[in-house]
């Protein structure tokens, strides 16, 4: 009885701590949401803390009316989806042969992969390379450089290695080739690793910032993260004689808040469903080296 | 089977994509590496210009602003979009472009990049070119400033490699609520004692009349910035919270390590203790501090005088109060000569590619010459009708900022060479009826602020004196000690410890370099 009482106390304590912790984590978010729904004046005077004051949708109207933001949004969604699919395909096609012991050059290629993973190219040669294959100021730069990641490749290869040999041997006897093997047996049985890697690739593609920053000049192709950055940075230089924005019912701060919320909505929606794969992903490939 | 087919299709797609990309590469390669450029049909030449763009649209061939610049300045300006990101990303991109052998024809340098470019001969030596081909630039900038630029030549040959940004007037001052003074029956403080009495009255006598003791007599922002007015009365050279170099004890010295700074910090700590400085001063972000000013709570702040109209108009919108801010004359302290710090040198404004292509080099110089031509300034400031300004009752009024539709006004005289008359003229000619009261205040204050502005001796000193001492350049140590002293966590005696530490951690070397530079300028 004493044991369980202590245990219960511990559980209660932990629960309370976690609740407090999550409240602390969510308060800033709520504050940002409230700011995005408040009028310019109250935000100007630092009056908004938890709840919106002088409720207004003006900031949101401004955001939603901006075509470039939507464009970036769909561009990012598109590159993420297409990029993830392509990335999984490429990674699988590469990882499968590498997982076969009968592939003679496998170990050599593997060493190359590891070298590529450890020694990342410095930025200038990398820039020149990407440029020389025509990806400078080309929207494909949002996808192509990301579709094969050595680390993910190794995870997938390790996973493939765990496949029972007997299964494949049986299939080969029935006259099944490698491609059929991969697409009919291996991939359908690899949903766990696929989901995890999809998440890994997806997050990279969704969050990408450096690549478009370096390689894109055409603002039409700017993904969401850069657009948001443009909205929320402070370095706008005020200029004499600029028409006053006094009569608008939003200001930089409310717009910033609305943009940030706009950008994280998809993540907030998707995240609860994907969370478990994050944990799984950390364990994958950790058993067999 | 379906899966297989789909994946085959995709693989084919990938192949196709990479082939297309490959094709692109060859074509772009060709166009960029061509040597001599042919002029446009109308005889004008296009040049590529890089500069600050904080989110506006690029200037592309045939766009409205391109045509506008071509008509006004006689040169086609192509200005690709480069994310600015505080200058860091711009610099990265610029470095990459230079590595790819595609330096823009004309660009704004960042963080001292012009030094290494000049050493490598990558940017043009302007010493003879400017007087000959761009006389407007040559004459617009005072000779003593060119002398400083020559002293800054990293090759040590006294040549000119960049065109400095110029501000010809004092932009900063402490601003005080004249209407609060009037309401409390006080006169404008002349001495420090009077100033403190005024602050006390602001704190205790409810000048904003809301029955609450919520007034903040004065204050500033995080990292001990934007409270330069408290330091100004002790003659501390201070620029937006960054200690600067001036003559102390007959020699060029970093103001943070002078007895003047010690006295100023002691004074600030006293004000803080008595609640005369906003208790959150060292936490205030720009938003927070501006918010306090704009909610009718702050009696005295320090900032750009010419940005005052935004504060005034927002304050009126928020609270209905038509405030009256005037320039606070630097309060007198016995034994010190106070001033508001003025720097005529803005960071280097333009450098020119050492162009083998004569046409482009001449076009670049022609462009600069026309930018610096005073009769173009107003037009350059206004930009394209319908995009940057509109005509209201025959008067040009700037349109509100809209980054999604406006092209970047790259060639803005306001940031290139700012003079008091021009800026005041702009204000007067573009103000609307509703904002006239605020604009009038601001222009009055701008003239008034000139009385207290002093150009410091360290004006135009190159950042290279801080080479390999980034902490001194970032004033890290200063911020730590200054904030703690102001907050009362450190006694003022700790200041001496700071001076020692600063000197041993590189301050001595930097001081030596700074004085060498100054000796060169004096010649």
GROMACS .gro file of C-alpha atoms in nm, chain A residues 40-48 54 62 65-68 82 85-86 89-90 93 123-128 130-138 140 143-144 147 179-180 182-184 187-188 209-210 212-220 222 226-227 229-231 233-253 256, chain B residues 1-4 7-8 10-11 14 17-18 20-22 24-26 28 32 48 50 52 54-58 80-87 89 92-93 95-97 99-100 102 286-292 294-297 303-304 306-307 309-310 313-315 317-319 381 397-404 409 412 414 423 426-427 430 432 434-435:
model
  172
   40UNK     CA    1  -0.339   4.816  -3.403
   41UNK     CA    2  -0.383   5.060  -3.117
   42UNK     CA    3  -0.396   4.812  -2.834
   43UNK     CA    4  -0.101   4.621  -2.972
   44UNK     CA    5   0.085   4.947  -3.011
   45UNK     CA    6   0.034   5.021  -2.644
   46UNK     CA    7   0.147   4.673  -2.531
   47UNK     CA    8  -0.199   4.599  -2.392
   48UNK     CA    9  -0.249   4.254  -2.540
   54UNK     CA   10  -1.064   4.527  -2.970
   62UNK     CA   11  -0.453   4.157  -4.517
   65UNK     CA   12  -0.553   3.891  -4.949
   66UNK     CA   13  -0.185   3.871  -5.027
   67UNK     CA   14  -0.146   3.648  -5.329
   68UNK     CA   15   0.227   3.604  -5.286
   82UNK     CA   16   0.661   1.590  -5.458
   85UNK     CA   17   0.781   1.108  -5.281
   86UNK     CA   18   1.082   1.147  -5.506
   89UNK     CA   19   1.182   0.652  -5.427
   90UNK     CA   20   1.543   0.749  -5.485
   93UNK     CA   21   1.628   0.245  -5.520
  123UNK     CA   22   2.955   2.641  -4.951
  124UNK     CA   23   3.148   2.797  -5.239
  125UNK     CA   24   3.223   2.476  -5.433
  126UNK     CA   25   2.875   2.357  -5.352
  127UNK     CA   26   2.731   2.678  -5.492
  128UNK     CA   27   2.942   2.653  -5.806
  130UNK     CA   28   2.472   2.352  -5.813
  131UNK     CA   29   2.499   2.650  -6.040
  132UNK     CA   30   2.688   2.461  -6.307
  133UNK     CA   31   2.414   2.199  -6.334
  134UNK     CA   32   2.172   2.478  -6.400
  135UNK     CA   33   1.988   2.494  -6.073
  136UNK     CA   34   2.068   2.858  -6.003
  137UNK     CA   35   1.750   3.061  -5.998
  138UNK     CA   36   1.567   2.746  -6.098
  140UNK     CA   37   1.394   2.269  -5.905
  143UNK     CA   38   1.362   1.967  -5.459
  144UNK     CA   39   1.658   1.810  -5.633
  147UNK     CA   40   1.608   1.393  -5.261
  179UNK     CA   41   1.263  -0.480  -5.916
  180UNK     CA   42   0.954  -0.684  -5.861
  182UNK     CA   43   1.155  -0.441  -5.423
  183UNK     CA   44   0.822  -0.302  -5.525
  184UNK     CA   45   0.607  -0.600  -5.443
  187UNK     CA   46   0.848  -0.175  -4.995
  188UNK     CA   47   0.499  -0.282  -4.886
  209UNK     CA   48   1.565   2.816  -4.592
  210UNK     CA   49   1.928   2.814  -4.691
  212UNK     CA   50   1.628   2.902  -5.170
  213UNK     CA   51   1.811   3.188  -5.002
  214UNK     CA   52   2.133   3.110  -5.185
  215UNK     CA   53   2.005   2.985  -5.513
  216UNK     CA   54   1.685   3.168  -5.592
  217UNK     CA   55   1.655   3.525  -5.706
  218UNK     CA   56   1.309   3.516  -5.851
  219UNK     CA   57   1.085   3.605  -5.559
  220UNK     CA   58   0.799   3.420  -5.723
  222UNK     CA   59   1.031   3.181  -5.268
  226UNK     CA   60   1.153   3.296  -4.657
  227UNK     CA   61   0.830   3.480  -4.718
  229UNK     CA   62   1.098   3.590  -4.269
  230UNK     CA   63   1.040   3.886  -4.493
  231UNK     CA   64   0.721   3.960  -4.307
  233UNK     CA   65   1.197   4.093  -3.979
  234UNK     CA   66   1.246   4.420  -3.816
  235UNK     CA   67   1.498   4.566  -4.052
  236UNK     CA   68   1.256   4.780  -4.242
  237UNK     CA   69   1.408   5.124  -4.255
  238UNK     CA   70   1.159   5.395  -4.192
  239UNK     CA   71   1.183   5.668  -4.444
  240UNK     CA   72   1.096   6.030  -4.425
  241UNK     CA   73   0.780   6.114  -4.609
  242UNK     CA   74   0.652   5.759  -4.627
  243UNK     CA   75   0.278   5.768  -4.627
  244UNK     CA   76   0.165   5.716  -4.277
  245UNK     CA   77   0.004   5.388  -4.194
  246UNK     CA   78  -0.169   5.543  -3.897
  247UNK     CA   79  -0.515   5.492  -4.030
  248UNK     CA   80  -0.482   5.123  -4.099
  249UNK     CA   81  -0.608   4.890  -3.835
  250UNK     CA   82  -0.307   4.664  -3.841
  251UNK     CA   83   0.062   4.719  -3.797
  252UNK     CA   84   0.381   4.524  -3.833
  253UNK     CA   85   0.330   4.346  -3.507
  256UNK     CA   86   0.382   3.935  -3.797
  290UNK     CA   87   0.191  -0.373  -6.080
  291UNK     CA   88   0.038  -0.034  -6.051
  292UNK     CA   89   0.301   0.060  -5.801
  293UNK     CA   90   0.572  -0.053  -6.034
  296UNK     CA   91   0.752   0.430  -5.991
  297UNK     CA   92   0.884   0.374  -6.340
  299UNK     CA   93   0.847   0.877  -6.169
  300UNK     CA   94   1.197   0.758  -6.240
  303UNK     CA   95   1.335   1.248  -6.256
  306UNK     CA   96   1.386   1.687  -6.503
  307UNK     CA   97   1.757   1.648  -6.468
  309UNK     CA   98   1.603   1.981  -6.865
  310UNK     CA   99   1.810   2.125  -6.584
  311UNK     CA  100   2.122   2.025  -6.771
  313UNK     CA  101   1.931   2.517  -6.880
  314UNK     CA  102   2.278   2.522  -6.741
  315UNK     CA  103   2.443   2.547  -7.076
  317UNK     CA  104   2.260   3.041  -6.877
  321UNK     CA  105   2.650   3.536  -6.842
  337UNK     CA  106   2.351   4.504  -6.268
  339UNK     CA  107   2.301   4.512  -5.594
  341UNK     CA  108   1.955   4.675  -4.985
  343UNK     CA  109   1.410   4.428  -4.753
  344UNK     CA  110   1.137   4.249  -4.940
  345UNK     CA  111   1.027   4.465  -5.232
  346UNK     CA  112   1.016   4.338  -5.586
  347UNK     CA  113   1.323   4.312  -5.806
  369UNK     CA  114   1.786   4.112  -5.891
  370UNK     CA  115   1.625   4.017  -5.565
  371UNK     CA  116   1.873   3.922  -5.297
  372UNK     CA  117   1.734   3.852  -4.955
  373UNK     CA  118   1.887   4.110  -4.725
  374UNK     CA  119   1.852   3.945  -4.386
  375UNK     CA  120   2.030   4.215  -4.189
  376UNK     CA  121   2.304   4.225  -4.451
  378UNK     CA  122   2.268   3.685  -4.637
  381UNK     CA  123   2.697   3.560  -4.845
  382UNK     CA  124   2.529   3.582  -5.180
  384UNK     CA  125   3.060   3.641  -5.200
  385UNK     CA  126   2.918   3.348  -5.391
  386UNK     CA  127   2.855   3.566  -5.693
  388UNK     CA  128   3.342   3.346  -5.648
  389UNK     CA  129   3.146   3.258  -5.961
  391UNK     CA  130   2.987   3.738  -6.172
  575UNK     CA  131   1.188   4.834  -3.005
  576UNK     CA  132   0.821   4.737  -3.009
  577UNK     CA  133   0.789   4.754  -2.633
  578UNK     CA  134   0.961   5.088  -2.593
  579UNK     CA  135   0.785   5.251  -2.887
  580UNK     CA  136   0.462   5.114  -2.745
  581UNK     CA  137   0.522   5.289  -2.415
  583UNK     CA  138   0.291   5.582  -2.804
  584UNK     CA  139   0.064   5.516  -2.512
  585UNK     CA  140   0.131   5.855  -2.360
  586UNK     CA  141   0.351   5.733  -2.079
  592UNK     CA  142   1.584   5.862  -3.116
  593UNK     CA  143   1.597   5.983  -3.474
  595UNK     CA  144   1.289   6.272  -3.822
  596UNK     CA  145   1.097   5.959  -3.724
  598UNK     CA  146   0.591   6.194  -3.684
  599UNK     CA  147   0.516   5.821  -3.663
  602UNK     CA  148   0.051   6.013  -3.511
  603UNK     CA  149   0.033   5.674  -3.346
  604UNK     CA  150   0.014   5.838  -3.006
  606UNK     CA  151  -0.453   5.751  -3.277
  607UNK     CA  152  -0.407   5.542  -2.965
  608UNK     CA  153  -0.491   5.792  -2.697
  670UNK     CA  154   1.260   5.975  -5.399
  686UNK     CA  155   0.183   6.174  -5.193
  687UNK     CA  156   0.377   5.860  -5.116
  688UNK     CA  157   0.170   5.544  -5.117
  689UNK     CA  158   0.185   5.314  -4.816
  690UNK     CA  159   0.451   5.045  -4.825
  691UNK     CA  160   0.339   4.740  -5.014
  692UNK     CA  161   0.609   4.486  -5.069
  693UNK     CA  162   0.397   4.267  -5.290
  698UNK     CA  163   1.361   5.197  -5.479
  701UNK     CA  164   1.733   5.662  -5.316
  703UNK     CA  165   1.772   5.983  -4.902
  712UNK     CA  166   1.479   6.592  -4.599
  715UNK     CA  167   1.047   6.611  -4.863
  716UNK     CA  168   0.849   6.618  -4.545
  719UNK     CA  169   0.462   6.508  -4.916
  721UNK     CA  170  -0.102   6.522  -4.597
  723UNK     CA  171  -0.411   6.525  -4.145
  724UNK     CA  172  -0.049   6.480  -4.058
   0.00000   0.00000   0.00000
